[in-house]
mmCIF file of C-alpha atoms and ligand atoms in Angstrom:
data_model
loop_
_atom_site.group_PDB
_atom_site.id
_atom_site.type_symbol
_atom_site.label_atom_id
_atom_site.label_comp_id
_atom_site.label_asym_id
_atom_site.label_seq_id
_atom_site.Cartn_x
_atom_site.Cartn_y
_atom_site.Cartn_z
ATOM 1 C CA MET A 1194 19.420 -35.671 -14.577
ATOM 2 C CA THR A 1195 17.370 -34.225 -11.745
ATOM 3 C CA THR A 1196 17.132 -30.616 -10.683
ATOM 4 C CA PRO A 1197 17.283 -29.167 -7.162
ATOM 5 C CA ARG A 1198 14.099 -29.857 -5.238
ATOM 6 C CA LEU A 1199 12.060 -26.729 -4.655
ATOM 7 C CA ARG A 1200 9.354 -26.341 -2.008
ATOM 8 C CA ALA A 1201 5.925 -27.274 -3.303
ATOM 9 C CA SER A 1202 4.503 -24.058 -1.838
ATOM 10 C CA LEU A 1203 6.295 -22.154 -4.617
ATOM 11 C CA ASP A 1204 4.166 -23.833 -7.292
ATOM 12 C CA GLY A 1205 1.789 -21.408 -8.903
ATOM 13 C CA LEU A 1206 3.428 -18.300 -7.448
ATOM 14 C CA PRO A 1207 3.768 -15.527 -10.006
ATOM 15 C CA ALA A 1208 7.366 -15.505 -11.261
ATOM 16 C CA TYR A 1209 8.343 -11.861 -11.282
ATOM 17 C CA LYS A 1210 8.362 -10.545 -14.816
ATOM 18 C CA ALA A 1211 9.708 -7.102 -15.550
ATOM 19 C CA GLY A 1212 6.832 -4.795 -16.407
ATOM 20 C CA GLN A 1213 6.593 -3.403 -19.897
ATOM 21 C CA GLY A 1214 7.773 0.136 -20.263
ATOM 22 C CA PRO A 1215 5.232 2.657 -21.474
ATOM 23 C CA ALA A 1216 4.465 2.528 -25.181
ATOM 24 C CA THR A 1217 6.814 4.957 -26.874
ATOM 25 C CA ARG A 1218 5.209 7.641 -28.959
ATOM 26 C CA SER A 1219 7.436 10.364 -30.242
ATOM 27 C CA ASP A 1220 4.598 12.894 -30.083
ATOM 28 C CA LEU A 1221 3.541 12.260 -26.475
ATOM 29 C CA VAL A 1222 5.271 12.248 -23.092
ATOM 30 C CA ALA A 1223 4.656 8.780 -21.633
ATOM 31 C CA TYR A 1224 3.425 8.471 -18.041
ATOM 32 C CA LYS A 1225 3.600 5.383 -15.844
ATOM 33 C CA ILE A 1226 0.521 5.762 -13.690
ATOM 34 C CA SER A 1227 0.403 2.122 -12.641
ATOM 35 C CA SER A 1228 2.429 1.954 -9.409
ATOM 36 C CA ASN A 1229 0.995 4.668 -7.134
ATOM 37 C CA GLU A 1230 4.292 6.505 -7.101
ATOM 38 C CA ASN A 1231 4.564 10.101 -5.980
ATOM 39 C CA PRO A 1232 5.059 12.315 -9.055
ATOM 40 C CA TYR A 1233 7.086 14.974 -7.201
ATOM 41 C CA PRO A 1234 10.898 14.919 -7.312
ATOM 42 C CA PRO A 1235 12.757 14.732 -3.979
ATOM 43 C CA LEU A 1236 12.820 17.921 -1.908
ATOM 44 C CA PRO A 1237 16.244 19.631 -2.186
ATOM 45 C CA GLY A 1238 17.209 18.886 1.433
ATOM 46 C CA VAL A 1239 16.345 15.221 1.015
ATOM 47 C CA MET A 1240 18.519 15.062 -2.082
ATOM 48 C CA ASP A 1241 21.437 16.669 -0.188
ATOM 49 C CA ALA A 1242 21.129 14.120 2.625
ATOM 50 C CA VAL A 1243 21.195 11.286 0.082
ATOM 51 C CA MET A 1244 24.269 12.688 -1.650
ATOM 52 C CA ARG A 1245 26.129 13.010 1.656
ATOM 53 C CA ALA A 1246 25.194 9.460 2.666
ATOM 54 C CA ALA A 1247 26.252 8.116 -0.732
ATOM 55 C CA ALA A 1248 29.846 9.099 0.040
ATOM 56 C CA ASP A 1249 29.878 6.346 2.716
ATOM 57 C CA MET A 1250 28.773 3.512 0.472
ATOM 58 C CA ASN A 1251 31.854 1.448 1.274
ATOM 59 C CA ARG A 1252 30.553 1.080 4.859
ATOM 60 C CA TYR A 1253 27.742 -1.138 6.082
ATOM 61 C CA PRO A 1254 24.751 0.773 7.410
ATOM 62 C CA ASP A 1255 23.844 0.924 11.106
ATOM 63 C CA PRO A 1256 22.124 -2.491 11.493
ATOM 64 C CA PHE A 1257 19.663 -1.037 14.009
ATOM 65 C CA SER A 1258 18.934 2.213 12.106
ATOM 66 C CA THR A 1259 19.154 3.818 15.531
ATOM 67 C CA ARG A 1260 18.600 7.403 14.430
ATOM 68 C CA LEU A 1261 15.577 6.668 12.256
ATOM 69 C CA ILE A 1262 14.007 4.508 14.965
ATOM 70 C CA ALA A 1263 14.502 7.337 17.477
ATOM 71 C CA ALA A 1264 13.008 9.896 15.107
ATOM 72 C CA LEU A 1265 9.953 7.716 14.398
ATOM 73 C CA ALA A 1266 9.473 6.971 18.106
ATOM 74 C CA GLU A 1267 9.367 10.685 18.794
ATOM 75 C CA ARG A 1268 7.226 11.544 15.769
ATOM 76 C CA PHE A 1269 4.536 8.987 16.628
ATOM 77 C CA ASP A 1270 4.952 9.017 20.401
ATOM 78 C CA VAL A 1271 5.640 5.291 20.679
ATOM 79 C CA PRO A 1272 8.426 3.373 22.494
ATOM 80 C CA ALA A 1273 11.435 2.631 20.262
ATOM 81 C CA GLU A 1274 10.975 -1.081 21.081
ATOM 82 C CA HIS A 1275 7.590 -0.961 19.373
ATOM 83 C CA LEU A 1276 9.156 -0.031 16.026
ATOM 84 C CA ALA A 1277 10.523 -2.306 13.319
ATOM 85 C CA LEU A 1278 11.844 -1.173 9.948
ATOM 86 C CA GLY A 1279 11.575 -3.161 6.744
ATOM 87 C CA THR A 1280 12.810 -2.927 3.171
ATOM 88 C CA GLY A 1281 9.487 -1.405 2.236
ATOM 89 C CA SER A 1282 6.376 -2.293 4.179
ATOM 90 C CA VAL A 1283 5.774 -5.074 1.655
ATOM 91 C CA ALA A 1284 8.679 -6.901 3.310
ATOM 92 C CA LEU A 1285 7.098 -6.334 6.723
ATOM 93 C CA CYS A 1286 3.895 -7.987 5.439
ATOM 94 C CA GLY A 1287 5.938 -11.115 4.738
ATOM 95 C CA GLN A 1288 7.776 -10.955 8.069
ATOM 96 C CA LEU A 1289 4.446 -10.681 9.895
ATOM 97 C CA VAL A 1290 3.080 -13.767 8.131
ATOM 98 C CA ASP A 1291 6.305 -15.648 8.908
ATOM 99 C CA ALA A 1292 6.093 -14.517 12.520
ATOM 100 C CA VAL A 1293 2.659 -16.009 13.173
ATOM 101 C CA ALA A 1294 1.667 -18.589 10.554
ATOM 102 C CA ASP A 1295 2.735 -22.224 10.472
ATOM 103 C CA PRO A 1296 1.819 -24.368 7.444
ATOM 104 C CA GLY A 1297 -1.952 -24.819 7.339
ATOM 105 C CA ASP A 1298 -2.714 -21.761 9.481
ATOM 106 C CA GLU A 1299 -5.069 -19.146 8.073
ATOM 107 C CA VAL A 1300 -4.289 -15.616 6.950
ATOM 108 C CA MET A 1301 -7.397 -13.550 6.243
ATOM 109 C CA TYR A 1302 -7.849 -10.419 4.178
ATOM 110 C CA ALA A 1303 -10.445 -8.709 2.032
ATOM 111 C CA TRP A 1304 -10.401 -9.400 -1.680
ATOM 112 C CA ARG A 1305 -9.599 -7.676 -3.895
ATOM 113 C CA SER A 1306 -6.778 -6.156 -1.877
ATOM 114 C CA PHE A 1307 -2.975 -5.896 -1.966
ATOM 115 C CA GLU A 1308 -1.440 -8.619 -4.150
ATOM 116 C CA ALA A 1309 1.391 -9.261 -1.708
ATOM 117 C CA TYR A 1310 -0.948 -10.829 0.888
ATOM 118 C CA PRO A 1311 -1.720 -14.047 -1.031
ATOM 119 C CA ILE A 1312 1.890 -14.350 -2.160
ATOM 120 C CA TRP A 1313 3.429 -14.134 1.317
ATOM 121 C CA THR A 1314 0.727 -16.435 2.686
ATOM 122 C CA GLN A 1315 1.455 -19.074 0.084
ATOM 123 C CA ILE A 1316 5.216 -18.814 0.564
ATOM 124 C CA ALA A 1317 4.705 -19.518 4.275
ATOM 125 C CA GLY A 1318 2.613 -22.570 3.399
ATOM 126 C CA ALA A 1319 -0.349 -20.963 5.146
ATOM 127 C CA ARG A 1320 -3.895 -20.779 3.782
ATOM 128 C CA SER A 1321 -5.472 -17.593 2.411
ATOM 129 C CA VAL A 1322 -9.022 -16.798 3.531
ATOM 130 C CA GLN A 1323 -10.330 -14.082 1.197
ATOM 131 C CA ILE A 1324 -13.478 -12.209 2.213
ATOM 132 C CA PRO A 1325 -15.187 -10.435 -0.711
ATOM 133 C CA LEU A 1326 -15.518 -6.658 -0.579
ATOM 134 C CA LEU A 1327 -19.009 -5.213 -0.135
ATOM 135 C CA PRO A 1328 -20.855 -3.937 -3.238
ATOM 136 C CA ASP A 1329 -19.583 -0.412 -2.486
ATOM 137 C CA GLU A 1330 -16.007 -1.850 -2.483
ATOM 138 C CA ARG A 1331 -15.539 -1.421 1.286
ATOM 139 C CA HIS A 1332 -14.221 -4.099 3.663
ATOM 140 C CA ASP A 1333 -16.925 -6.424 5.021
ATOM 141 C CA LEU A 1334 -15.563 -6.340 8.569
ATOM 142 C CA ASP A 1335 -18.567 -8.217 9.997
ATOM 143 C CA ALA A 1336 -18.009 -11.089 7.575
ATOM 144 C CA MET A 1337 -14.302 -11.049 8.384
ATOM 145 C CA ALA A 1338 -14.957 -11.306 12.125
ATOM 146 C CA ASP A 1339 -17.486 -14.090 11.451
ATOM 147 C CA ALA A 1340 -14.873 -16.008 9.444
ATOM 148 C CA VAL A 1341 -12.298 -16.225 12.251
ATOM 149 C CA THR A 1342 -11.518 -19.837 13.190
ATOM 150 C CA ASP A 1343 -9.091 -21.393 15.642
ATOM 151 C CA ARG A 1344 -6.586 -21.563 12.756
ATOM 152 C CA THR A 1345 -6.733 -17.819 12.045
ATOM 153 C CA ARG A 1346 -3.378 -16.245 12.907
ATOM 154 C CA LEU A 1347 -3.367 -12.931 11.050
ATOM 155 C CA ILE A 1348 -5.896 -10.557 9.473
ATOM 156 C CA PHE A 1349 -4.770 -7.814 7.088
ATOM 157 C CA VAL A 1350 -6.989 -4.730 6.969
ATOM 158 C CA CYS A 1351 -5.839 -2.480 4.116
ATOM 159 C CA SER A 1352 -7.134 1.065 4.533
ATOM 160 C CA PRO A 1353 -7.221 2.863 2.159
ATOM 161 C CA ASN A 1354 -7.521 -0.388 0.239
ATOM 162 C CA ASN A 1355 -5.191 -1.072 -2.681
ATOM 163 C CA PRO A 1356 -6.439 -1.205 -5.449
ATOM 164 C CA THR A 1357 -10.012 -0.081 -4.763
ATOM 165 C CA GLY A 1358 -9.323 3.039 -2.656
ATOM 166 C CA GLN A 1359 -11.843 2.907 0.214
ATOM 167 C CA VAL A 1360 -11.208 3.244 3.944
ATOM 168 C CA VAL A 1361 -12.605 1.435 6.942
ATOM 169 C CA HIS A 1362 -14.326 3.735 9.443
ATOM 170 C CA ARG A 1363 -13.250 4.242 13.051
ATOM 171 C CA ASP A 1364 -16.482 2.938 14.603
ATOM 172 C CA GLU A 1365 -16.669 -0.209 12.494
ATOM 173 C CA LEU A 1366 -12.969 -0.943 12.990
ATOM 174 C CA THR A 1367 -13.391 -0.580 16.762
ATOM 175 C CA ARG A 1368 -16.333 -3.006 16.704
ATOM 176 C CA PHE A 1369 -14.281 -5.418 14.585
ATOM 177 C CA LEU A 1370 -11.239 -5.270 16.867
ATOM 178 C CA ASP A 1371 -13.478 -5.874 19.873
ATOM 179 C CA ARG A 1372 -14.712 -9.094 18.234
ATOM 180 C CA VAL A 1373 -11.378 -10.549 17.055
ATOM 181 C CA PRO A 1374 -9.753 -12.879 19.611
ATOM 182 C CA SER A 1375 -6.754 -11.285 21.297
ATOM 183 C CA ASP A 1376 -4.382 -14.030 20.093
ATOM 184 C CA VAL A 1377 -5.081 -13.177 16.423
ATOM 185 C CA LEU A 1378 -2.792 -10.489 14.988
ATOM 186 C CA VAL A 1379 -4.625 -7.700 13.128
ATOM 187 C CA VAL A 1380 -2.389 -5.754 10.734
ATOM 188 C CA LEU A 1381 -3.611 -2.315 9.701
ATOM 189 C CA ASP A 1382 -1.846 -1.651 6.391
ATOM 190 C CA GLU A 1383 -1.905 2.127 6.091
ATOM 191 C CA ALA A 1384 0.388 2.607 3.086
ATOM 192 C CA TYR A 1385 -1.865 5.404 1.764
ATOM 193 C CA VAL A 1386 -3.335 6.821 4.970
ATOM 194 C CA GLU A 1387 -1.685 10.229 4.500
ATOM 195 C CA PHE A 1388 -3.848 10.777 1.400
ATOM 196 C CA ALA A 1389 -7.142 10.075 3.194
ATOM 197 C CA ASP A 1390 -9.267 13.069 4.161
ATOM 198 C CA ASP A 1391 -12.513 11.388 5.232
ATOM 199 C CA PRO A 1392 -12.999 12.382 8.909
ATOM 200 C CA ARG A 1393 -14.189 8.837 9.686
ATOM 201 C CA VAL A 1394 -10.709 7.441 8.905
ATOM 202 C CA PRO A 1395 -9.169 5.891 12.015
ATOM 203 C CA ASP A 1396 -5.574 6.599 12.989
ATOM 204 C CA GLY A 1397 -4.182 3.086 13.215
ATOM 205 C CA ILE A 1398 -1.553 4.259 15.665
ATOM 206 C CA GLU A 1399 -4.293 5.295 18.106
ATOM 207 C CA MET A 1400 -5.959 1.902 17.537
ATOM 208 C CA TYR A 1401 -2.725 0.063 18.345
ATOM 209 C CA ARG A 1402 -1.964 1.792 21.637
ATOM 210 C CA ASP A 1403 -4.196 -0.229 23.956
ATOM 211 C CA ARG A 1404 -4.485 -3.336 21.773
ATOM 212 C CA PRO A 1405 -1.510 -5.754 21.970
ATOM 213 C CA ASN A 1406 -2.775 -7.711 18.936
ATOM 214 C CA VAL A 1407 -2.788 -4.739 16.538
ATOM 215 C CA ALA A 1408 0.164 -3.836 14.298
ATOM 216 C CA VAL A 1409 0.290 -0.820 11.983
ATOM 217 C CA LEU A 1410 2.255 -0.653 8.734
ATOM 218 C CA ARG A 1411 3.348 2.633 7.186
ATOM 219 C CA THR A 1412 5.759 3.373 4.344
ATOM 220 C CA PHE A 1413 8.016 6.112 3.014
ATOM 221 C CA SER A 1414 7.265 4.943 -0.542
ATOM 222 C CA LYS A 1415 4.017 6.722 -1.315
ATOM 223 C CA ALA A 1416 3.313 10.012 0.497
ATOM 224 C CA TYR A 1417 7.003 10.629 1.253
ATOM 225 C CA GLY A 1418 8.107 9.870 -2.306
ATOM 226 C CA LEU A 1419 10.971 7.481 -1.499
ATOM 227 C CA ALA A 1420 9.745 4.362 -3.318
ATOM 228 C CA ALA A 1421 13.167 3.512 -4.761
ATOM 229 C CA LEU A 1422 14.877 3.578 -1.365
ATOM 230 C CA ARG A 1423 12.752 0.838 0.280
ATOM 231 C CA VAL A 1424 11.844 1.942 3.797
ATOM 232 C CA GLY A 1425 8.692 0.976 5.618
ATOM 233 C CA PHE A 1426 7.955 0.603 9.312
ATOM 234 C CA ALA A 1427 5.721 -1.308 11.657
ATOM 235 C CA ILE A 1428 4.419 -0.146 15.006
ATOM 236 C CA ALA A 1429 3.451 -3.063 17.231
ATOM 237 C CA HIS A 1430 3.668 -4.203 20.819
ATOM 238 C CA GLU A 1431 6.086 -6.849 22.010
ATOM 239 C CA PRO A 1432 6.480 -9.655 21.172
ATOM 240 C CA VAL A 1433 5.342 -8.798 17.616
ATOM 241 C CA ALA A 1434 7.802 -5.943 17.052
ATOM 242 C CA GLN A 1435 10.648 -8.088 18.341
ATOM 243 C CA ALA A 1436 9.661 -10.943 16.017
ATOM 244 C CA LEU A 1437 9.752 -8.513 13.094
ATOM 245 C CA ARG A 1438 13.275 -7.490 14.028
ATOM 246 C CA LYS A 1439 14.345 -11.160 14.247
ATOM 247 C CA LEU A 1440 12.980 -11.816 10.754
ATOM 248 C CA ALA A 1441 14.431 -8.686 9.146
ATOM 249 C CA LEU A 1442 16.971 -8.833 6.362
ATOM 250 C CA PRO A 1443 20.298 -7.911 8.019
ATOM 251 C CA PHE A 1444 21.499 -4.425 7.011
ATOM 252 C CA GLY A 1445 18.401 -4.093 4.812
ATOM 253 C CA ILE A 1446 17.974 -0.375 5.427
ATOM 254 C CA SER A 1447 20.831 1.381 3.653
ATOM 255 C CA THR A 1448 22.456 4.503 5.038
ATOM 256 C CA ILE A 1449 21.100 6.389 2.041
ATOM 257 C CA ALA A 1450 17.560 5.216 2.785
ATOM 258 C CA GLU A 1451 17.863 6.014 6.491
ATOM 259 C CA GLU A 1452 19.173 9.527 5.813
ATOM 260 C CA ALA A 1453 16.485 10.189 3.206
ATOM 261 C CA ALA A 1454 13.773 9.065 5.605
ATOM 262 C CA LEU A 1455 15.210 11.238 8.395
ATOM 263 C CA ALA A 1456 15.402 14.268 6.108
ATOM 264 C CA SER A 1457 11.825 13.615 4.973
ATOM 265 C CA LEU A 1458 10.558 13.531 8.549
ATOM 266 C CA GLU A 1459 12.287 16.878 9.145
ATOM 267 C CA ARG A 1460 10.487 18.285 6.111
ATOM 268 C CA GLU A 1461 7.150 16.673 6.811
ATOM 269 C CA PRO A 1462 5.078 19.879 6.518
ATOM 270 C CA GLU A 1463 6.367 20.500 2.974
ATOM 271 C CA LEU A 1464 5.829 16.866 2.006
ATOM 272 C CA LEU A 1465 2.329 16.809 3.442
ATOM 273 C CA GLU A 1466 1.452 19.943 1.483
ATOM 274 C CA ARG A 1467 2.279 17.973 -1.676
ATOM 275 C CA VAL A 1468 0.174 15.105 -0.374
ATOM 276 C CA ALA A 1469 -2.752 17.468 0.181
ATOM 277 C CA GLU A 1470 -2.345 18.691 -3.391
ATOM 278 C CA LEU A 1471 -2.501 15.095 -4.658
ATOM 279 C CA SER A 1472 -5.610 14.445 -2.545
ATOM 280 C CA ARG A 1473 -7.253 17.532 -4.049
ATOM 281 C CA ALA A 1474 -6.306 16.284 -7.521
ATOM 282 C CA ARG A 1475 -7.867 12.910 -6.672
ATOM 283 C CA ALA A 1476 -11.120 14.553 -5.605
ATOM 284 C CA ALA A 1477 -11.146 16.590 -8.826
ATOM 285 C CA MET A 1478 -10.470 13.453 -10.877
ATOM 286 C CA VAL A 1479 -13.321 11.559 -9.211
ATOM 287 C CA ALA A 1480 -15.702 14.500 -9.743
ATOM 288 C CA SER A 1481 -14.745 14.776 -13.428
ATOM 289 C CA LEU A 1482 -15.141 11.036 -13.999
ATOM 290 C CA ARG A 1483 -18.594 11.097 -12.407
ATOM 291 C CA ASP A 1484 -19.519 14.096 -14.578
ATOM 292 C CA GLN A 1485 -18.511 12.039 -17.606
ATOM 293 C CA GLY A 1486 -20.878 9.285 -16.478
ATOM 294 C CA TRP A 1487 -18.532 6.870 -14.730
ATOM 295 C CA VAL A 1488 -19.651 5.100 -11.590
ATOM 296 C CA VAL A 1489 -16.800 5.669 -9.127
ATOM 297 C CA ALA A 1490 -16.816 4.480 -5.508
ATOM 298 C CA GLU A 1491 -15.424 6.771 -2.819
ATOM 299 C CA GLN A 1492 -11.650 7.181 -3.245
ATOM 300 C CA GLN A 1493 -9.204 7.962 -0.422
ATOM 301 C CA ALA A 1494 -5.710 7.121 -1.727
ATOM 302 C CA ASN A 1495 -3.445 8.545 -4.461
ATOM 303 C CA PHE A 1496 -5.212 6.594 -7.190
ATOM 304 C CA VAL A 1497 -8.676 5.989 -8.581
ATOM 305 C CA TRP A 1498 -10.299 2.631 -9.213
ATOM 306 C CA LEU A 1499 -12.637 1.944 -12.092
ATOM 307 C CA ARG A 1500 -14.550 -1.331 -11.869
ATOM 308 C CA LEU A 1501 -14.505 -2.170 -15.568
ATOM 309 C CA GLY A 1502 -15.013 -5.914 -15.200
ATOM 310 C CA GLU A 1503 -14.366 -7.752 -18.460
ATOM 311 C CA GLN A 1504 -13.322 -4.496 -20.150
ATOM 312 C CA ALA A 1505 -10.358 -3.866 -17.838
ATOM 313 C CA LEU A 1506 -7.679 -5.046 -20.270
ATOM 314 C CA ASP A 1507 -9.228 -3.269 -23.269
ATOM 315 C CA PHE A 1508 -9.453 -0.030 -21.327
ATOM 316 C CA ALA A 1509 -5.808 -0.344 -20.240
ATOM 317 C CA ALA A 1510 -4.829 -0.921 -23.882
ATOM 318 C CA ALA A 1511 -6.731 2.221 -24.901
ATOM 319 C CA CYS A 1512 -4.794 4.185 -22.261
ATOM 320 C CA GLU A 1513 -1.518 2.718 -23.515
ATOM 321 C CA THR A 1514 -2.101 3.995 -27.036
ATOM 322 C CA GLN A 1515 -2.221 7.483 -25.515
ATOM 323 C CA GLY A 1516 1.064 7.014 -23.637
ATOM 324 C CA LEU A 1517 -0.542 6.172 -20.282
ATOM 325 C CA THR A 1518 0.425 2.945 -18.520
ATOM 326 C CA VAL A 1519 -2.332 2.114 -16.020
ATOM 327 C CA ARG A 1520 -2.695 -0.997 -13.874
ATOM 328 C CA PRO A 1521 -5.392 -3.415 -15.044
ATOM 329 C CA PHE A 1522 -6.700 -6.323 -12.971
ATOM 330 C CA ALA A 1523 -8.125 -8.691 -15.574
ATOM 331 C CA GLY A 1524 -11.859 -9.201 -15.216
ATOM 332 C CA GLU A 1525 -12.077 -6.716 -12.328
ATOM 333 C CA GLY A 1526 -10.966 -3.163 -12.904
ATOM 334 C CA VAL A 1527 -8.236 -0.626 -13.519
ATOM 335 C CA ARG A 1528 -6.206 1.374 -11.004
ATOM 336 C CA VAL A 1529 -4.915 4.775 -12.100
ATOM 337 C CA THR A 1530 -2.376 6.765 -10.078
ATOM 338 C CA ILE A 1531 -2.924 10.475 -9.523
ATOM 339 C CA ALA A 1532 0.150 11.964 -11.166
ATOM 340 C CA GLU A 1533 1.375 15.061 -12.982
ATOM 341 C CA PRO A 1534 -1.431 17.459 -14.028
ATOM 342 C CA GLU A 1535 -0.796 16.667 -17.696
ATOM 343 C CA ALA A 1536 -1.126 12.926 -17.063
ATOM 344 C CA ASN A 1537 -4.342 13.425 -15.078
ATOM 345 C CA ALA A 1538 -5.832 15.611 -17.803
ATOM 346 C CA ARG A 1539 -4.872 13.182 -20.561
ATOM 347 C CA PHE A 1540 -6.356 10.313 -18.607
ATOM 348 C CA LEU A 1541 -9.664 12.161 -18.305
ATOM 349 C CA THR A 1542 -9.698 12.668 -22.067
ATOM 350 C CA VAL A 1543 -9.088 8.955 -22.686
ATOM 351 C CA ALA A 1544 -11.786 8.000 -20.161
ATOM 352 C CA ASN A 1545 -14.295 10.338 -21.780
ATOM 353 C CA GLU A 1546 -13.561 9.016 -25.283
ATOM 354 C CA TRP A 1547 -13.906 5.480 -24.023
ATOM 355 C CA LEU A 1548 -17.404 6.144 -22.690
ATOM 356 C CA HIS A 1549 -18.408 7.809 -25.963
ATOM 357 C CA ASP A 1550 -17.060 4.880 -27.977
ATOM 358 C CA GLN A 1551 -18.964 2.477 -25.742
ATOM 359 C CA ALA A 1552 -22.184 4.437 -26.178
ATOM 360 C CA ALA A 1553 -21.631 4.576 -29.955
ATOM 361 C CA SER A 1554 -20.984 0.847 -30.287
ATOM 362 C CA ALA A 1555 -24.001 0.076 -28.092
ATOM 363 C CA GLY A 1556 -25.891 1.960 -30.774
HETATM 364 C C1 PLP B 2200 2.685 0.233 -1.794
HETATM 365 C C2 PLP B 2200 2.078 -0.598 -0.705
HETATM 366 C C3 PLP B 2200 2.819 -1.075 0.383
HETATM 367 C C4 PLP B 2200 4.256 -0.916 0.606
HETATM 368 O O1 PLP B 2200 5.094 -0.494 -0.281
HETATM 369 P P1 PLP B 2200 6.634 -0.483 0.051
HETATM 370 O O2 PLP B 2200 7.199 0.272 -1.077
HETATM 371 O O3 PLP B 2200 7.083 -1.897 0.117
HETATM 372 O O4 PLP B 2200 6.795 0.185 1.388
HETATM 373 C C5 PLP B 2200 2.188 -1.764 1.378
HETATM 374 N N1 PLP B 2200 0.890 -1.994 1.321
HETATM 375 C C6 PLP B 2200 0.135 -1.571 0.315
HETATM 376 C C7 PLP B 2200 -1.305 -1.849 0.328
HETATM 377 C C8 PLP B 2200 0.707 -0.873 -0.743
HETATM 378 O O5 PLP B 2200 -0.047 -0.495 -1.770
#
């Protein structure tokens, strides 16, 4: 008996496996610091908006999310037609690839960067062109511009970069955008931009305004703390924004998600105060790690990256025994989300002990 024929481009894709829950230890509160989630609970007004919207769950949502689009257009001073919503900005990454790449076309991005880029590229049957990060973990924008071919359709620039945490700078990004052909779409993935405090960080939305081939991705999942509700947005000129709307999942943005996002925009000052607190905690974490003797590259998101190389999995296992689930990338490094103060403090203790154990075993 045969089985249904699946597309060959699915071969080798990671089949989604549910992540392991944190190791349970009765004596320790477990913390999942592996997904860059916001540790704060929803603001009270956001919660109220969600509860009100939940009462309408028998109705389909507004398919155009008219109110949220209008609020975002006003907040960012862009035309409503330049906005497209997605079920998280990860979905928009896939829609952008589908919008521009035919089988065999090239999608370029730095590596290591966001894991969704190679997956969406492969699903589309397109070809990934991965440009290694510089030794200081930053994007090699010159090498990326050099690598553009007549098959290049899309370039992702992730800033701050997940999982390594660095930003591109305004001057180098401007030079890069001036070099990229105008028929190649450049996507500035700014999922963590609210956490960045380096004055050299560009505002992607300013970069997009006079460049028809630039699209910006933002999300309510990280700084705004709505990861479970799945709302992200793109800002792009026509025809890119329109293509995103054509490729969107119908009714993908629930009424609950739309209302939560609207309420969050209304409470942006309070939310951004929490974000500033997390950025301060990140700076303190980086300073403490360096004091311990760790080499840590500049960090601009709500996580820190430790380039542990072959020790990444062992280090993650050591964290797990202390009730901390971090995110290892085998052979490369470990990403650790800035979280509750107790989680941050415990992580620093584990990191310090690890260095001592290493020094002891090196004799
Ligand atoms: C988290 C993340 C996103 C989007 O997350 P959503 O929850 O899908 O909005 C996009 N890009 C990067 C680099 C991320 O880390």
